[in-house]
Short mmCIF file of C-alpha atoms in Angstrom, two decimals:
data_model
loop_
_atom_site.label_atom_id
_atom_site.label_comp_id
_atom_site.label_asym_id
_atom_site.label_seq_id
_atom_site.Cartn_x
_atom_site.Cartn_y
_atom_site.Cartn_z
CA UNK A 1 -2.79 -41.29 -6.77
CA UNK A 2 -5.51 -40.06 -4.20
CA UNK A 3 -8.43 -41.43 -6.51
CA UNK A 4 -10.08 -45.07 -7.20
CA UNK A 5 -8.50 -46.35 -10.14
CA UNK A 6 -9.62 -48.92 -13.37
CA UNK A 7 -8.81 -50.58 -16.09
CA UNK A 8 -9.17 -47.69 -19.16
CA UNK A 9 -11.93 -48.41 -21.62
CA UNK A 10 -12.92 -45.78 -23.84
CA UNK A 11 -13.19 -42.10 -23.17
CA UNK A 12 -17.18 -41.55 -23.57
CA UNK A 13 -18.68 -38.03 -23.85
CA UNK A 14 -20.26 -38.11 -20.84
CA UNK A 15 -16.99 -38.49 -19.76
CA UNK A 16 -15.44 -35.73 -21.80
CA UNK A 17 -18.67 -34.03 -19.67
CA UNK A 18 -17.40 -34.26 -16.33
CA UNK A 19 -13.69 -33.57 -17.22
CA UNK A 20 -14.49 -30.28 -18.48
CA UNK A 21 -16.72 -29.56 -15.90
CA UNK A 22 -14.72 -30.64 -13.23
CA UNK A 23 -11.58 -28.77 -14.49
CA UNK A 24 -14.12 -25.20 -13.94
CA UNK A 25 -15.86 -25.85 -10.94
CA UNK A 26 -13.27 -27.50 -8.88
CA UNK A 27 -10.05 -26.82 -10.90
CA UNK A 28 -9.93 -23.50 -10.20
CA UNK A 29 -10.56 -22.16 -13.35
CA UNK A 30 -13.59 -20.28 -12.42
CA UNK A 31 -15.17 -19.22 -15.85
CA UNK A 32 -17.53 -16.83 -16.52
CA UNK A 33 -20.63 -18.59 -19.14
CA UNK A 34 -18.17 -20.97 -19.20
CA UNK A 35 -18.34 -23.69 -22.48
CA UNK A 36 -19.25 -27.05 -20.69
CA UNK A 37 -18.96 -30.26 -22.79
CA UNK A 38 -22.23 -32.40 -22.83
CA UNK A 39 -22.83 -35.59 -24.27
CA UNK A 40 -24.49 -35.23 -27.73
CA UNK A 41 -28.11 -37.26 -27.43
CA UNK A 42 -28.67 -37.28 -31.55
CA UNK A 43 -27.10 -40.97 -30.88
CA UNK A 44 -25.13 -40.87 -33.97
CA UNK A 45 -22.88 -38.19 -32.51
CA UNK A 46 -19.87 -37.90 -35.31
CA UNK A 47 -15.92 -36.12 -34.84
CA UNK A 48 -14.94 -34.86 -38.23
CA UNK A 49 -11.05 -36.78 -37.48
CA UNK A 50 -9.55 -34.03 -40.51
CA UNK A 51 -10.32 -31.39 -38.42
CA UNK A 52 -8.22 -29.85 -36.17
CA UNK A 53 -8.75 -27.34 -32.86
CA UNK A 54 -8.29 -24.12 -31.54
CA UNK A 55 -8.02 -23.05 -27.97
CA UNK A 56 -9.49 -19.13 -27.17
CA UNK A 57 -8.68 -18.48 -23.38
CA UNK A 58 -9.93 -14.59 -22.33
CA UNK A 59 -8.27 -13.63 -18.83
CA UNK A 60 -10.59 -11.15 -16.86
CA UNK A 61 -11.13 -10.04 -12.67
CA UNK A 62 -12.55 -10.95 -10.71
CA UNK A 63 -15.48 -9.27 -10.08
CA UNK A 64 -19.10 -9.32 -7.96
CA UNK A 65 -21.44 -9.17 -11.45
CA UNK A 66 -18.91 -11.75 -13.67
CA UNK A 67 -17.62 -8.92 -15.79
CA UNK A 68 -13.87 -8.43 -14.56
CA UNK A 69 -11.62 -6.02 -16.66
CA UNK A 70 -9.41 -7.70 -18.69
CA UNK A 71 -6.05 -8.49 -18.04
CA UNK A 72 -2.80 -9.00 -19.41
CA UNK A 73 0.82 -10.17 -19.21
CA UNK A 74 -0.68 -14.33 -18.56
CA UNK A 75 1.22 -16.90 -19.38
CA UNK A 76 -0.49 -19.88 -20.25
CA UNK A 77 1.21 -22.81 -21.30
CA UNK A 78 -0.85 -25.78 -22.79
CA UNK A 79 0.36 -29.10 -22.74
CA UNK A 80 -1.76 -32.43 -24.43
CA UNK A 81 -2.81 -35.65 -22.25
CA UNK A 82 -4.63 -37.64 -24.04
CA UNK A 83 -4.41 -37.25 -28.08
CA UNK A 84 -7.97 -38.88 -30.24
CA UNK A 85 -7.89 -42.96 -30.63
CA UNK A 86 -9.80 -43.62 -34.05
CA UNK A 87 -12.63 -46.19 -32.91
CA UNK A 88 -13.89 -48.83 -35.25
CA UNK A 89 -16.01 -47.06 -36.80
CA UNK A 90 -14.70 -44.36 -39.07
CA UNK A 91 -15.65 -41.15 -37.35
CA UNK A 92 -17.13 -42.06 -34.32
CA UNK A 93 -16.49 -40.16 -31.25
CA UNK A 94 -15.06 -43.98 -29.11
CA UNK A 95 -11.93 -43.21 -27.00
CA UNK A 96 -8.70 -41.26 -26.54
CA UNK A 97 -5.77 -42.76 -26.22
CA UNK A 98 -3.07 -41.16 -22.80
CA UNK A 99 -0.16 -39.75 -24.37
CA UNK A 100 3.25 -40.46 -22.90
CA UNK A 101 4.09 -39.81 -20.05
CA UNK A 102 1.70 -39.15 -18.15
CA UNK A 103 -0.39 -42.44 -19.22
CA UNK A 104 1.12 -43.06 -16.20
CA UNK A 105 -0.86 -40.86 -14.63
CA UNK A 106 -3.67 -41.93 -16.43
CA UNK A 107 -3.21 -45.79 -16.63
CA UNK A 108 -6.84 -47.62 -14.80
CA UNK A 109 -8.37 -44.41 -14.57
CA UNK A 110 -12.05 -44.80 -14.94
CA UNK A 111 -13.27 -41.94 -16.91
CA UNK A 112 -16.55 -42.64 -16.75
CA UNK A 113 -16.48 -42.31 -13.03
CA UNK A 114 -14.66 -39.17 -12.89
CA UNK A 115 -18.01 -36.88 -12.67
CA UNK A 116 -17.97 -38.98 -9.04
CA UNK A 117 -15.13 -37.56 -8.26
CA UNK A 118 -15.30 -34.67 -5.15
CA UNK A 119 -13.06 -31.79 -5.88
CA UNK A 120 -10.82 -33.09 -3.97
CA UNK A 121 -9.96 -36.19 -6.20
CA UNK A 122 -10.46 -34.08 -9.24
CA UNK A 123 -7.47 -31.38 -8.07
CA UNK A 124 -5.31 -34.38 -7.07
CA UNK A 125 -5.51 -35.60 -10.80
CA UNK A 126 -5.00 -32.33 -12.18
CA UNK A 127 -2.15 -31.24 -9.66
CA UNK A 128 -0.26 -34.76 -10.59
CA UNK A 129 -0.39 -34.02 -14.41
CA UNK A 130 0.40 -30.80 -14.00
CA UNK A 131 3.78 -32.54 -11.64
CA UNK A 132 4.52 -34.71 -14.31
CA UNK A 133 4.68 -32.19 -17.11
CA UNK A 134 7.33 -30.36 -14.95
CA UNK A 135 9.64 -33.04 -13.68
CA UNK A 136 9.99 -34.87 -16.75
CA UNK A 137 10.26 -31.96 -18.45
CA UNK A 138 7.47 -32.26 -21.27
CA UNK A 139 7.65 -30.30 -23.90
CA UNK A 140 4.63 -27.80 -24.63
CA UNK A 141 2.30 -26.94 -27.27
CA UNK A 142 3.76 -24.73 -29.30
CA UNK A 143 6.58 -24.72 -27.36
CA UNK A 144 6.34 -22.55 -25.03
CA UNK A 145 4.09 -20.31 -23.01
CA UNK A 146 1.75 -17.23 -24.66
CA UNK A 147 0.78 -14.29 -22.96
CA UNK A 148 -2.57 -13.03 -22.90
CA UNK A 149 -2.65 -9.22 -24.53
CA UNK A 150 -3.99 -6.30 -24.62
CA UNK A 151 -7.22 -7.56 -25.28
CA UNK A 152 -6.90 -10.15 -22.56
CA UNK A 153 -6.37 -12.63 -25.41
CA UNK A 154 -3.65 -15.65 -25.91
CA UNK A 155 -5.11 -18.51 -28.76
CA UNK A 156 -4.03 -21.73 -29.40
CA UNK A 157 -5.07 -22.60 -32.97
CA UNK A 158 -4.08 -26.05 -34.77
CA UNK A 159 -4.79 -28.10 -31.86
CA UNK A 160 -5.39 -31.76 -32.28
CA UNK A 161 -8.23 -33.81 -31.71
CA UNK A 162 -7.94 -34.40 -27.20
CA UNK A 163 -7.82 -33.41 -24.21
CA UNK A 164 -5.29 -30.55 -22.96
CA UNK A 165 -4.05 -29.45 -19.60
CA UNK A 166 -3.83 -25.78 -19.53
CA UNK A 167 -1.60 -24.51 -16.98
CA UNK A 168 -1.51 -20.22 -15.60
CA UNK A 169 2.55 -20.41 -15.56
CA UNK A 170 3.21 -16.46 -15.39
CA UNK A 171 -0.40 -14.29 -13.11
CA UNK A 172 -0.35 -10.72 -14.00
CA UNK A 173 0.97 -8.14 -11.83
CA UNK A 174 -0.61 -8.04 -8.24
CA UNK A 175 -2.73 -10.95 -9.47
CA UNK A 176 -2.57 -14.77 -8.09
CA UNK A 177 -2.54 -17.28 -10.82
CA UNK A 178 -5.02 -19.55 -11.18
CA UNK A 179 -5.47 -23.21 -10.93
CA UNK A 180 -4.75 -25.97 -13.78
CA UNK A 181 -7.71 -26.80 -15.74
CA UNK A 182 -8.20 -29.78 -18.01
CA UNK A 183 -10.44 -28.66 -21.59
CA UNK A 184 -11.17 -31.36 -23.72
CA UNK A 185 -11.19 -30.87 -28.36
CA UNK A 186 -13.60 -30.74 -29.36
CA UNK A 187 -16.12 -30.16 -27.04
CA UNK A 188 -20.41 -29.92 -27.46
CA UNK A 189 -22.30 -26.27 -27.28
CA UNK A 190 -23.52 -24.64 -24.12
CA UNK A 191 -25.94 -26.63 -22.77
CA UNK A 192 -28.69 -24.12 -22.30
CA UNK A 193 -32.10 -24.20 -20.99
CA UNK A 194 -31.51 -27.68 -19.66
CA UNK A 195 -30.74 -29.17 -22.91
CA UNK A 196 -28.04 -30.81 -23.89
CA UNK A 197 -26.16 -30.21 -26.44
CA UNK A 198 -26.23 -31.11 -30.13
CA UNK A 199 -23.07 -30.11 -31.84
CA UNK A 200 -19.10 -30.23 -31.11
CA UNK A 201 -17.34 -27.45 -31.22
CA UNK A 202 -14.07 -27.40 -32.78
CA UNK A 203 -13.31 -23.49 -31.46
CA UNK A 204 -13.42 -23.44 -27.63
CA UNK A 205 -13.23 -20.49 -25.62
CA UNK A 206 -12.69 -20.13 -21.50
CA UNK A 207 -12.66 -16.98 -19.97
CA UNK A 208 -10.61 -18.18 -16.63
CA UNK A 209 -10.69 -15.46 -13.44
CA UNK A 210 -7.81 -14.17 -11.19
CA UNK A 211 -7.82 -12.99 -7.65
CA UNK A 212 -6.50 -8.86 -7.35
CA UNK A 213 -4.12 -8.78 -4.36
CA UNK A 214 -3.99 -5.54 -3.05
CA UNK A 215 -2.80 -3.69 0.15
CA UNK A 216 -3.77 0.16 1.49
CA UNK A 217 -1.94 1.85 4.03
CA UNK A 218 -3.05 5.17 5.11
CA UNK A 219 -3.51 7.58 8.80
CA UNK A 220 -5.39 5.84 11.04
CA UNK A 221 -8.84 8.02 12.07
CA UNK A 222 -7.47 8.85 15.48
CA UNK A 223 -10.02 12.11 16.64
CA UNK A 224 -7.69 12.18 19.87
CA UNK A 225 -4.53 12.71 18.08
CA UNK A 226 -3.85 16.36 16.43
CA UNK A 227 -0.29 14.70 13.83
CA UNK A 228 -3.47 12.13 11.67
CA UNK A 229 -3.66 15.30 9.28
CA UNK A 230 0.09 14.40 7.96
CA UNK A 231 2.07 17.21 9.77
CA UNK A 232 4.10 15.70 12.78
CA UNK A 233 6.38 17.43 15.66
CA UNK A 234 9.11 15.37 17.08
CA UNK A 235 7.93 13.10 19.80
CA UNK A 236 4.71 12.70 18.56
CA UNK A 237 2.63 9.59 17.38
CA UNK A 238 1.63 8.39 14.26
CA UNK A 239 -1.41 5.59 14.15
CA UNK A 240 -1.46 3.96 11.02
CA UNK A 241 -3.48 1.34 9.24
CA UNK A 242 -2.97 -1.30 6.71
CA UNK A 243 -6.20 -3.18 5.02
CA UNK A 244 -5.45 -6.26 2.84
CA UNK A 245 -7.44 -9.91 2.22
CA UNK A 246 -5.84 -12.82 2.42
CA UNK A 247 -6.14 -14.82 -1.00
CA UNK A 248 -8.11 -17.51 -1.85
CA UNK A 249 -5.50 -20.01 -2.93
CA UNK A 250 -6.03 -23.25 -4.64
CA UNK A 251 -4.54 -26.15 -2.25
CA UNK A 252 -1.78 -26.41 -4.48
CA UNK A 253 -0.53 -23.12 -2.63
CA UNK A 254 0.10 -25.12 0.29
CA UNK A 255 1.63 -28.19 -1.17
CA UNK A 256 4.41 -26.55 -2.85
CA UNK A 257 7.65 -26.61 -0.64
CA UNK A 258 7.23 -24.30 2.81
CA UNK A 259 3.63 -23.56 1.87
CA UNK A 260 1.40 -20.65 0.91
CA UNK A 261 3.52 -16.97 1.90
CA UNK A 262 1.63 -13.84 2.99
CA UNK A 263 4.07 -11.91 4.93
CA UNK A 264 2.91 -7.67 5.52
CA UNK A 265 6.16 -5.62 6.04
CA UNK A 266 6.95 -1.85 6.63
CA UNK A 267 9.84 -0.15 5.79
CA UNK A 268 10.64 3.14 7.92
CA UNK A 269 12.44 6.28 7.49
CA UNK A 270 14.53 7.45 10.13
CA UNK A 271 12.70 10.08 10.99
CA UNK A 272 10.21 7.59 12.26
CA UNK A 273 10.24 5.19 15.03
CA UNK A 274 8.14 1.48 15.12
CA UNK A 275 6.64 1.16 18.73
CA UNK A 276 5.00 -1.84 20.30
CA UNK A 277 4.28 -1.33 23.80
CA UNK A 278 0.29 -0.52 25.59
CA UNK A 279 -0.98 2.30 24.52
CA UNK A 280 0.81 1.83 20.92
CA UNK A 281 0.84 -2.15 20.93
CA UNK A 282 0.18 -3.23 16.75
CA UNK A 283 -3.24 -5.04 16.47
CA UNK A 284 -4.38 -7.33 13.16
CA UNK A 285 -7.66 -7.91 13.37
CA UNK A 286 -8.79 -10.89 10.39
CA UNK A 287 -11.70 -11.16 9.74
CA UNK A 288 -14.01 -9.75 12.86
CA UNK A 289 -11.36 -11.31 15.49
CA UNK A 290 -8.29 -10.17 16.33
CA UNK A 291 -5.84 -12.09 16.10
CA UNK A 292 -2.09 -12.32 18.40
CA UNK A 293 0.37 -13.65 17.14
CA UNK A 294 1.94 -16.80 17.63
CA UNK A 295 3.19 -20.32 15.46
CA UNK A 296 -0.12 -21.00 14.70
CA UNK A 297 -1.02 -17.58 13.94
CA UNK A 298 1.72 -15.05 12.49
CA UNK A 299 5.38 -14.28 13.75
CA UNK A 300 5.75 -10.42 14.75
CA UNK A 301 8.55 -8.36 14.56
CA UNK A 302 8.78 -4.91 15.07
CA UNK A 303 11.44 -3.15 16.05
CA UNK A 304 13.86 0.09 14.79
CA UNK A 305 16.19 -1.00 11.86
CA UNK A 306 19.21 0.84 11.09
CA UNK A 307 19.48 -0.56 7.85
CA UNK A 308 17.23 1.34 5.07
CA UNK A 309 16.18 -2.15 3.71
CA UNK A 310 15.72 -3.70 6.54
CA UNK A 311 12.22 -3.75 7.79
CA UNK A 312 11.28 -2.19 11.16
CA UNK A 313 7.86 -3.92 10.76
CA UNK A 314 7.13 -8.00 9.62
CA UNK A 315 4.05 -10.12 9.61
CA UNK A 316 4.23 -13.28 8.22
CA UNK A 317 1.48 -15.50 8.80
CA UNK A 318 1.18 -19.21 9.57
CA UNK A 319 0.60 -21.61 6.12
CA UNK A 320 -1.74 -23.13 7.83
CA UNK A 321 -3.67 -20.46 9.44
CA UNK A 322 -3.72 -19.16 5.37
CA UNK A 323 -4.78 -21.69 4.69
CA UNK A 324 -7.93 -21.90 6.98
CA UNK A 325 -8.96 -17.62 6.21
CA UNK A 326 -8.78 -17.29 2.74
CA UNK A 327 -10.52 -14.33 1.38
CA UNK A 328 -10.60 -13.04 4.69
CA UNK A 329 -10.61 -8.79 5.55
CA UNK A 330 -7.44 -8.31 6.65
CA UNK A 331 -6.83 -5.10 8.96
CA UNK A 332 -3.30 -3.84 11.45
CA UNK A 333 -2.86 -1.20 13.31
CA UNK A 334 0.53 0.39 14.65
CA UNK A 335 2.70 3.43 15.53
CA UNK A 336 5.54 5.60 15.32
CA UNK A 337 6.71 7.78 17.10
CA UNK A 338 8.65 11.19 15.02
CA UNK A 339 12.29 10.87 16.59
CA UNK A 340 15.14 14.10 15.82
CA UNK A 341 16.00 12.86 12.34
CA UNK A 342 12.72 14.18 11.22
CA UNK A 343 13.15 15.48 7.53
CA UNK A 344 11.34 18.86 7.10
CA UNK A 345 10.03 20.01 3.32
CA UNK A 346 9.39 18.10 0.63
CA UNK A 347 10.64 15.40 1.26
CA UNK A 348 8.26 14.24 3.94
CA UNK A 349 9.06 11.00 6.65
CA UNK A 350 7.85 8.06 4.82
CA UNK A 351 6.72 4.24 5.54
CA UNK A 352 6.79 2.14 2.73
CA UNK A 353 4.57 -1.08 3.34
CA UNK A 354 4.98 -4.05 1.18
CA UNK A 355 2.55 -7.67 0.83
CA UNK A 356 4.76 -9.98 -0.03
CA UNK A 357 2.24 -13.25 -1.75
CA UNK A 358 2.68 -16.67 -4.05
CA UNK A 359 1.50 -15.61 -7.93
CA UNK A 360 1.80 -19.51 -7.93
CA UNK A 361 2.87 -21.89 -5.94
CA UNK A 362 6.77 -21.82 -4.73
CA UNK A 363 7.10 -18.79 -6.50
CA UNK A 364 6.35 -14.98 -4.91
CA UNK A 365 6.09 -11.92 -5.92
CA UNK A 366 5.46 -7.98 -3.96
CA UNK A 367 3.25 -5.29 -4.57
CA UNK A 368 3.56 -2.35 -2.82
CA UNK A 369 0.66 0.75 -2.97
CA UNK A 370 1.97 4.18 -2.72
CA UNK A 371 3.99 5.62 0.83
CA UNK A 372 2.01 7.96 3.44
CA UNK A 373 4.30 10.48 4.37
CA UNK A 374 3.87 13.08 7.62
CA UNK A 375 5.63 16.51 7.14
CA UNK A 376 7.10 18.50 9.46
CA UNK A 377 8.23 22.15 9.14
CA UNK A 378 10.08 24.82 10.45
CA UNK A 379 10.07 28.66 11.61
CA UNK A 380 13.79 30.74 10.82
CA UNK A 381 13.73 33.89 12.51
CA UNK A 382 15.99 36.41 11.40
CA UNK A 383 16.63 39.49 13.27
CA UNK A 384 17.74 42.95 12.09
CA UNK A 385 18.12 46.57 12.85
CA UNK A 386 18.17 49.08 9.82
CA UNK A 387 20.42 52.12 10.50
CA UNK A 388 21.70 54.79 8.33
CA UNK A 389 19.61 52.84 4.88
CA UNK A 390 21.86 49.63 6.33
CA UNK A 391 19.38 46.40 7.33
CA UNK A 392 22.39 44.76 9.42
CA UNK A 393 21.82 41.98 11.67
CA UNK A 394 21.73 41.15 15.03
CA UNK A 395 23.47 39.30 17.54
CA UNK A 396 22.00 38.48 21.14
CA UNK A 397 18.07 38.24 20.95
CA UNK A 398 16.29 34.72 22.36
CA UNK A 399 12.37 33.85 21.66
CA UNK A 400 10.30 31.55 23.03
CA UNK A 401 7.95 29.85 20.37
CA UNK A 402 3.86 29.19 22.03
CA UNK A 403 1.14 27.48 21.18
CA UNK A 404 -1.56 29.62 22.92
CA UNK A 405 -1.74 34.07 22.66
CA UNK A 406 -1.19 33.97 26.51
CA UNK A 407 2.44 32.71 26.32
CA UNK A 408 2.42 30.58 29.09
CA UNK A 409 4.13 27.29 30.26
CA UNK A 410 2.13 24.74 29.18
CA UNK A 411 2.12 26.37 25.77
CA UNK A 412 5.42 26.57 25.18
CA UNK A 413 7.06 25.19 21.86
CA UNK A 414 10.29 25.80 22.29
CA UNK A 415 13.01 28.15 23.44
CA UNK A 416 15.69 29.28 21.49
CA UNK A 417 19.62 30.15 22.26
CA UNK A 418 20.46 33.55 21.81
CA UNK A 419 20.88 34.59 17.77
CA UNK A 420 24.92 34.70 16.59
CA UNK A 421 26.63 36.83 14.12
CA UNK A 422 23.85 35.99 11.41
CA UNK A 423 21.30 37.07 14.11
CA UNK A 424 19.25 33.62 12.84
CA UNK A 425 18.00 30.61 14.87
CA UNK A 426 15.61 27.93 14.08
CA UNK A 427 12.47 26.06 15.04
CA UNK A 428 12.42 22.61 13.57
CA UNK A 429 10.96 20.09 13.05
CA UNK A 430 7.15 21.14 13.80
CA UNK A 431 4.09 20.92 12.66
CA UNK A 432 1.28 22.87 10.84
CA UNK A 433 -0.85 24.86 12.79
CA UNK A 434 -1.04 28.40 14.40
CA UNK A 435 2.06 29.49 17.20
CA UNK A 436 3.30 32.91 18.53
CA UNK A 437 7.23 34.36 18.52
CA UNK A 438 7.87 35.85 22.12
CA UNK A 439 11.11 38.02 22.20
CA UNK A 440 12.27 36.51 25.36
CA UNK A 441 15.58 39.17 25.06
CA UNK A 442 16.37 41.92 23.26
CA UNK A 443 19.90 42.64 22.07
CA UNK A 444 22.06 44.74 24.96
CA UNK A 445 20.74 48.42 23.41
CA UNK A 446 17.59 47.56 22.07
CA UNK A 447 13.97 47.44 22.83
CA UNK A 448 11.82 44.06 23.18
CA UNK A 449 8.67 43.35 21.01
CA UNK A 450 6.09 44.98 22.62
CA UNK A 451 3.78 41.66 21.60
CA UNK A 452 4.02 37.72 20.52
CA UNK A 453 4.10 37.57 16.54
CA UNK A 454 1.21 35.27 15.50
CA UNK A 455 2.30 32.85 12.94
CA UNK A 456 0.04 30.42 10.68
CA UNK A 457 1.14 27.52 8.81
CA UNK A 458 -1.29 26.12 6.19
CA UNK A 459 -0.40 23.29 4.85
CA UNK A 460 -0.22 22.54 1.10
CA UNK A 461 -2.67 19.94 0.39
CA UNK A 462 -3.00 18.02 -3.11
CA UNK A 463 -5.70 18.77 -5.27
CA UNK A 464 -7.79 15.31 -5.44
CA UNK A 465 -6.76 12.98 -2.37
CA UNK A 466 -5.93 15.81 -0.01
CA UNK A 467 -3.12 14.83 0.94
CA UNK A 468 -0.39 16.74 2.24
CA UNK A 469 3.39 18.13 -0.11
CA UNK A 470 5.01 18.96 2.28
CA UNK A 471 4.37 22.79 1.30
CA UNK A 472 2.90 25.19 3.20
CA UNK A 473 1.23 28.76 2.74
CA UNK A 474 1.93 31.35 5.51
CA UNK A 475 0.36 33.86 7.61
CA UNK A 476 1.94 36.65 9.86
CA UNK A 477 0.15 38.55 11.93
CA UNK A 478 -3.22 37.64 9.78
CA UNK A 479 -1.74 38.91 7.02
CA UNK A 480 -0.67 36.74 4.08
CA UNK A 481 2.91 36.13 2.34
CA UNK A 482 2.84 36.48 -0.68
CA UNK A 483 4.65 32.79 -1.65
CA UNK A 484 6.86 35.86 -4.46
CA UNK A 485 8.05 37.22 -1.31
CA UNK A 486 11.96 36.62 -0.65
CA UNK A 487 14.53 37.97 0.73
CA UNK A 488 17.85 38.11 2.84
CA UNK A 489 15.41 40.30 5.75
CA UNK A 490 12.14 39.77 4.14
CA UNK A 491 9.43 37.33 5.73
CA UNK A 492 8.97 34.44 3.47
CA UNK A 493 8.82 30.77 2.11
CA UNK A 494 11.50 28.86 1.36
CA UNK A 495 9.80 26.89 -1.20
CA UNK A 496 10.22 22.78 -1.14
CA UNK A 497 12.37 23.31 2.27
CA UNK A 498 8.67 23.21 4.65
CA UNK A 499 10.79 26.78 6.30
CA UNK A 500 8.52 29.63 7.08
CA UNK A 501 11.62 32.80 7.31
CA UNK A 502 10.57 35.58 9.92
CA UNK A 503 11.71 38.48 9.50
CA UNK A 504 11.93 40.54 12.94
CA UNK A 505 13.09 44.35 13.16
CA UNK A 506 14.26 46.12 15.90
CA UNK A 507 15.01 49.60 17.38
CA UNK A 508 17.80 51.23 20.14
CA UNK A 509 16.11 52.51 23.34
CA UNK A 510 17.51 54.24 25.93
CA UNK A 511 19.85 53.85 28.54
CA UNK A 512 21.91 54.73 31.17
CA UNK A 513 25.53 55.63 31.17
CA UNK A 514 28.12 52.83 32.98
CA UNK A 515 27.28 52.99 36.89
CA UNK A 516 30.35 54.88 38.63
CA UNK A 517 31.69 57.33 36.05
CA UNK A 518 30.95 61.18 35.80
CA UNK A 519 28.04 61.17 34.12
CA UNK A 520 26.24 59.42 36.46
CA UNK A 521 26.87 62.43 38.95
CA UNK A 522 25.78 64.82 36.71
CA UNK A 523 22.49 62.98 35.22
CA UNK A 524 21.74 63.85 39.81
CA UNK A 525 22.82 66.80 39.89
CA UNK A 526 20.26 67.95 36.70
CA UNK A 527 17.78 65.61 38.43
CA UNK A 528 17.97 67.45 42.13
CA UNK A 529 17.94 71.08 40.02
CA UNK A 530 14.51 69.39 38.19
CA UNK A 531 12.72 68.88 40.88
CA UNK A 532 13.65 72.03 43.32
CA UNK A 533 12.90 73.90 39.84
CA UNK A 534 8.94 72.46 39.71
CA UNK A 535 8.58 72.10 43.53
CA UNK A 536 9.33 75.48 44.04
CA UNK A 537 7.45 76.76 41.06
CA UNK A 538 3.91 74.37 42.34
CA UNK A 539 4.91 76.24 46.38
CA UNK A 540 4.36 79.96 44.68
CA UNK A 541 0.81 79.10 42.66
CA UNK A 542 -0.31 77.34 46.15
CA UNK A 543 0.93 80.53 47.86
CA UNK A 544 -0.67 82.26 44.99
CA UNK A 545 -4.13 80.38 45.60
CA UNK A 546 -4.63 80.69 49.26
CA UNK A 547 -4.76 84.86 49.10
#
């Protein structure tokens, strides 16, 4: 052992106080309004050997005011490490006897000296008792683990008098298991107002608390980046922000095989590609300091992956770094580019962050916050004409899409290929906003549109959160398009697909006959005659005016 050992004598009441207080303060069992065992000062402390004890554990979450919520699903395992030993005087509080195999750990330990142990020495003793229970496969009290219910409580009853090792063997979801602690049954009543306890308590209560492990991710604040509203086009750069806290692991977490674990991972869909080059390099902040990657801090990988289950981003903190920075805030900034594989509409382009951590020494768990999605939209153009009451698609029309009403080259979003036989073309993977659709070439025999069409894509947001849903509202030339509008040649929204369908009608124009035909000569002759006629009229009017 790492601590001082002396010949075991008797376990006096002040030793009980030292053990229990040490367990509460140094054993990591952080209790609110703890029951403390203090020596009874009446001089005739009598323990009723005919009684058994009861231990009630109420599990709570850590909170600033000490009134954290109760936690269900916390599993506790109880081991008796010492049993009551009848003293020379019947019922006198004389001594405890170590129980095998824990006697190998407790032999030569002077209980009176425990109150002088440092926190590390007490933790070492408790850890050694726990290891003995595991390696010797000691049968726990009651035969196994008991879990807290909806009231956060678990109860062990009919306990023989003695000292008990309490181990949290299952942590509640998203929480780190507390350290094991020692508790005595019976204990004395609460120490209050500087006065020692005066009576024995056989029903003991403990309120250990757990620290919650969480991680949050969102689009980072970046006023200069217009895509941070949650919509994005191909080539846009998305900035993300992660916030979490390094757990306040007890020392035993670092002694387990491989040390403590605290790793941030992010897996991106095909429509997003992780970046890690200036000016889009990954940034990791711990506390108030930016920390660079390295063997003594964290290992960083940031490369696009083809497998859906392989993280594109991984930040694995070193155990020694975790130990030195327990309880500190962690902030990560990273970037992704929207690719040509971006999905349009409600499915969105997602990336899922996962935090891998220890929920018990040597045992890992994961916590995953809600996904953060960015959405892309599309504008489909349907070119048609209506002749003799029938609407038919037009082939051969070309369009360009612009961000500004001037439709200049610097405002160009994209050019289309000519419409096919179905009369359609598409501008896909664009973000929300205002666009201007300009016809740059009309089908043969038809006139061009006289002015661009103004199209406004307004993303629908989730009530309460303000996050985008992938759906849209649509305005065309400042007119709201009803969400109920539908039809092959009707401007409408394709629900769920994030697509605005713009129906554009063309009308026939006037054309000259083919070059070289007799019709041209006839047209010229008629034209010449017309000019002569007009000229003659003008001459006659002029002469008349001169008279």
